[in-house]
Amino acid sequence: MIGCLCLHGFTGGPYEIEPITEYLEKHTDWLLSVPTYPGHGTELSLRGRTHTEWLQEAESAYLELREKVEQIYIVGFSMGGMIAGYLASKYGCDKLILLNASAYYLNPAQMIKDIANMMVSGLNGQLRDHELYKRYRKKFLDTPFSATREFQKLVRLIKPEFSQVSAPTLIVQGECDGLVPRRSAEYLYKAIAASNKRLCYFKESKHMICQDVEKEELIQEVYQFLMNE
């Protein structure tokens, strides 16, 4: 039996990686685990939450899954990619996939393009219909600065652990990601100790890569990597 642990990002929830989890549920007989970190999900409640709680939730899900399966794969998106690397380094796994993993965050050049695009939409009276505006406005309003500091602590804590990752690893990066820059993927590729590792770019995808314009290609990339010997 194969188990697959799928980890969402900061201020997100399982919905962020749902296209992948739904595909795996439909096309495999694997046991899937998709935890939600404390304070996360469709309704955010992040005040007073700590990075330790988020790590513990993911770690508990990993250990519970490992008890039930012979092989374990980990798929992590954004902050979930960082947590996935931490679990792979601490406990090991059979395959690891990192999607826009946030070893570094905020891509200024892409953010400027996105903000300019939002400003044009605003001038045209369409700002409230703009995808990025709708997606991030509520998140920004619902995310206390203390939670952002906890996210930063988590990244600082975990980054050194990637040198201990030996599992076959697929690193995926959207080239239009305004939150996680290309150098994050490049850093992880160099840091990971595994001899079997691959870096794959998606030219048109922004941060929410699992739900963006290349999501079908992404799903196939993930599926093929997990299915291949």
PDB file of N, CA, C and O in Angstrom, residues 1 20 24 36 47 55 82 88 119-121 149 152-154 160 164 185 189 200 205 208 220 224 226 229:
ATOM      1  N   MET A   1       0.853  -1.208   0.000  1.00  0.00           N
ATOM      2  CA  MET A   1       0.000   0.000   0.000  1.00  0.00           C
ATOM      3  C   MET A   1       0.880   1.247   0.000  1.00  0.00           C
ATOM      4  O   MET A   1       1.867   1.325   0.717  1.00  0.00           O
ATOM      5  N   ILE A  20      -4.891  18.115  -7.569  1.00  0.00           N
ATOM      6  CA  ILE A  20      -3.972  16.975  -7.520  1.00  0.00           C
ATOM      7  C   ILE A  20      -4.547  15.853  -6.666  1.00  0.00           C
ATOM      8  O   ILE A  20      -4.527  14.679  -7.061  1.00  0.00           O
ATOM      9  N   LEU A  24      -5.485  12.015  -7.898  1.00  0.00           N
ATOM     10  CA  LEU A  24      -4.877  10.822  -7.298  1.00  0.00           C
ATOM     11  C   LEU A  24      -5.948   9.898  -6.712  1.00  0.00           C
ATOM     12  O   LEU A  24      -5.835   8.666  -6.805  1.00  0.00           O
ATOM     13  N   THR A  36      -5.060  19.868   7.654  1.00  0.00           N
ATOM     14  CA  THR A  36      -5.208  21.329   7.690  1.00  0.00           C
ATOM     15  C   THR A  36      -4.502  21.841   8.938  1.00  0.00           C
ATOM     16  O   THR A  36      -4.797  21.401  10.043  1.00  0.00           O
ATOM     17  N   ARG A  47      -4.592  34.235  14.556  1.00  0.00           N
ATOM     18  CA  ARG A  47      -4.070  34.966  15.712  1.00  0.00           C
ATOM     19  C   ARG A  47      -3.706  33.984  16.836  1.00  0.00           C
ATOM     20  O   ARG A  47      -4.505  33.150  17.241  1.00  0.00           O
ATOM     21  N   LEU A  55       3.833  22.596  12.188  1.00  0.00           N
ATOM     22  CA  LEU A  55       4.744  21.462  11.990  1.00  0.00           C
ATOM     23  C   LEU A  55       4.206  20.209  12.681  1.00  0.00           C
ATOM     24  O   LEU A  55       4.259  19.109  12.121  1.00  0.00           O
ATOM     25  N   MET A  82       7.990  23.403   2.143  1.00  0.00           N
ATOM     26  CA  MET A  82       9.040  23.485   3.155  1.00  0.00           C
ATOM     27  C   MET A  82       8.822  22.433   4.241  1.00  0.00           C
ATOM     28  O   MET A  82       9.765  21.749   4.668  1.00  0.00           O
ATOM     29  N   ALA A  88      10.720  14.871   5.110  1.00  0.00           N
ATOM     30  CA  ALA A  88      11.573  13.972   4.329  1.00  0.00           C
ATOM     31  C   ALA A  88      12.966  13.853   4.938  1.00  0.00           C
ATOM     32  O   ALA A  88      13.573  12.781   4.941  1.00  0.00           O
ATOM     33  N   MET A 119      -3.919  47.683 -11.188  1.00  0.00           N
ATOM     34  CA  MET A 119      -4.205  49.110 -11.329  1.00  0.00           C
ATOM     35  C   MET A 119      -4.957  49.388 -12.623  1.00  0.00           C
ATOM     36  O   MET A 119      -5.903  50.188 -12.652  1.00  0.00           O
ATOM     37  N   VAL A 120      -4.576  48.722 -13.701  1.00  0.00           N
ATOM     38  CA  VAL A 120      -5.286  48.871 -14.977  1.00  0.00           C
ATOM     39  C   VAL A 120      -6.731  48.413 -14.820  1.00  0.00           C
ATOM     40  O   VAL A 120      -7.670  49.072 -15.270  1.00  0.00           O
ATOM     41  N   SER A 121      -6.908  47.268 -14.127  1.00  0.00           N
ATOM     42  CA  SER A 121      -8.270  46.782 -13.879  1.00  0.00           C
ATOM     43  C   SER A 121      -9.059  47.795 -13.066  1.00  0.00           C
ATOM     44  O   SER A 121     -10.251  48.014 -13.305  1.00  0.00           O
ATOM     45  N   ARG A 149       5.119  36.444  10.937  1.00  0.00           N
ATOM     46  CA  ARG A 149       6.397  36.202  11.636  1.00  0.00           C
ATOM     47  C   ARG A 149       6.604  34.713  11.907  1.00  0.00           C
ATOM     48  O   ARG A 149       7.723  34.208  11.798  1.00  0.00           O
ATOM     49  N   GLN A 152       7.795  33.104   8.783  1.00  0.00           N
ATOM     50  CA  GLN A 152       9.213  33.393   8.561  1.00  0.00           C
ATOM     51  C   GLN A 152      10.104  32.537   9.459  1.00  0.00           C
ATOM     52  O   GLN A 152      11.151  32.043   9.029  1.00  0.00           O
ATOM     53  N   LYS A 153       9.675  32.342  10.702  1.00  0.00           N
ATOM     54  CA  LYS A 153      10.432  31.479  11.624  1.00  0.00           C
ATOM     55  C   LYS A 153      10.505  30.053  11.088  1.00  0.00           C
ATOM     56  O   LYS A 153      11.554  29.399  11.156  1.00  0.00           O
ATOM     57  N   LEU A 154       9.388  29.579  10.588  1.00  0.00           N
ATOM     58  CA  LEU A 154       9.340  28.212  10.049  1.00  0.00           C
ATOM     59  C   LEU A 154      10.316  28.035   8.892  1.00  0.00           C
ATOM     60  O   LEU A 154      11.062  27.059   8.841  1.00  0.00           O
ATOM     61  N   PRO A 160      17.843  24.713   6.422  1.00  0.00           N
ATOM     62  CA  PRO A 160      19.055  23.885   6.508  1.00  0.00           C
ATOM     63  C   PRO A 160      18.782  22.382   6.400  1.00  0.00           C
ATOM     64  O   PRO A 160      19.705  21.614   6.076  1.00  0.00           O
ATOM     65  N   GLN A 164      19.652  17.203   4.036  1.00  0.00           N
ATOM     66  CA  GLN A 164      19.512  15.825   4.498  1.00  0.00           C
ATOM     67  C   GLN A 164      18.477  15.036   3.686  1.00  0.00           C
ATOM     68  O   GLN A 164      18.229  13.867   3.980  1.00  0.00           O
ATOM     69  N   ALA A 185      13.346  27.804  -6.052  1.00  0.00           N
ATOM     70  CA  ALA A 185      13.476  26.468  -6.646  1.00  0.00           C
ATOM     71  C   ALA A 185      14.938  26.136  -6.915  1.00  0.00           C
ATOM     72  O   ALA A 185      15.381  24.997  -6.692  1.00  0.00           O
ATOM     73  N   TYR A 189      16.998  23.010  -5.316  1.00  0.00           N
ATOM     74  CA  TYR A 189      17.639  22.010  -6.188  1.00  0.00           C
ATOM     75  C   TYR A 189      19.105  21.794  -5.791  1.00  0.00           C
ATOM     76  O   TYR A 189      19.585  20.659  -5.736  1.00  0.00           O
ATOM     77  N   CYS A 200      11.562  21.522 -12.626  1.00  0.00           N
ATOM     78  CA  CYS A 200      10.649  21.697 -13.748  1.00  0.00           C
ATOM     79  C   CYS A 200       9.958  23.056 -13.634  1.00  0.00           C
ATOM     80  O   CYS A 200       9.370  23.375 -12.590  1.00  0.00           O
ATOM     81  N   SER A 205       2.519  29.909 -15.153  1.00  0.00           N
ATOM     82  CA  SER A 205       1.822  29.701 -13.876  1.00  0.00           C
ATOM     83  C   SER A 205       2.263  30.681 -12.800  1.00  0.00           C
ATOM     84  O   SER A 205       3.450  30.958 -12.640  1.00  0.00           O
ATOM     85  N   MET A 208      -0.593  30.063  -7.290  1.00  0.00           N
ATOM     86  CA  MET A 208      -1.587  28.990  -7.107  1.00  0.00           C
ATOM     87  C   MET A 208      -1.511  28.016  -8.283  1.00  0.00           C
ATOM     88  O   MET A 208      -2.450  27.844  -9.058  1.00  0.00           O
ATOM     89  N   GLN A 220      -0.307  16.006 -14.651  1.00  0.00           N
ATOM     90  CA  GLN A 220       0.346  14.893 -15.354  1.00  0.00           C
ATOM     91  C   GLN A 220       1.817  14.769 -14.966  1.00  0.00           C
ATOM     92  O   GLN A 220       2.346  13.655 -14.821  1.00  0.00           O
ATOM     93  N   GLN A 224       3.022  11.338 -13.284  1.00  0.00           N
ATOM     94  CA  GLN A 224       4.065  10.528 -13.933  1.00  0.00           C
ATOM     95  C   GLN A 224       5.269  10.345 -13.016  1.00  0.00           C
ATOM     96  O   GLN A 224       5.854   9.255 -12.958  1.00  0.00           O
ATOM     97  N   LEU A 226       5.282  10.293  -9.755  1.00  0.00           N
ATOM     98  CA  LEU A 226       4.918   9.373  -8.682  1.00  0.00           C
ATOM     99  C   LEU A 226       4.739   7.945  -9.163  1.00  0.00           C
ATOM    100  O   LEU A 226       4.982   6.988  -8.416  1.00  0.00           O
ATOM    101  N   GLU A 229       8.978   4.161 -11.815  1.00  0.00           N
ATOM    102  CA  GLU A 229       9.884   3.455 -10.885  1.00  0.00           C
ATOM    103  C   GLU A 229      11.165   4.257 -10.710  1.00  0.00           C
ATOM    104  O   GLU A 229      11.646   4.879 -11.623  1.00  0.00           O
TER     105      GLU A 229
END
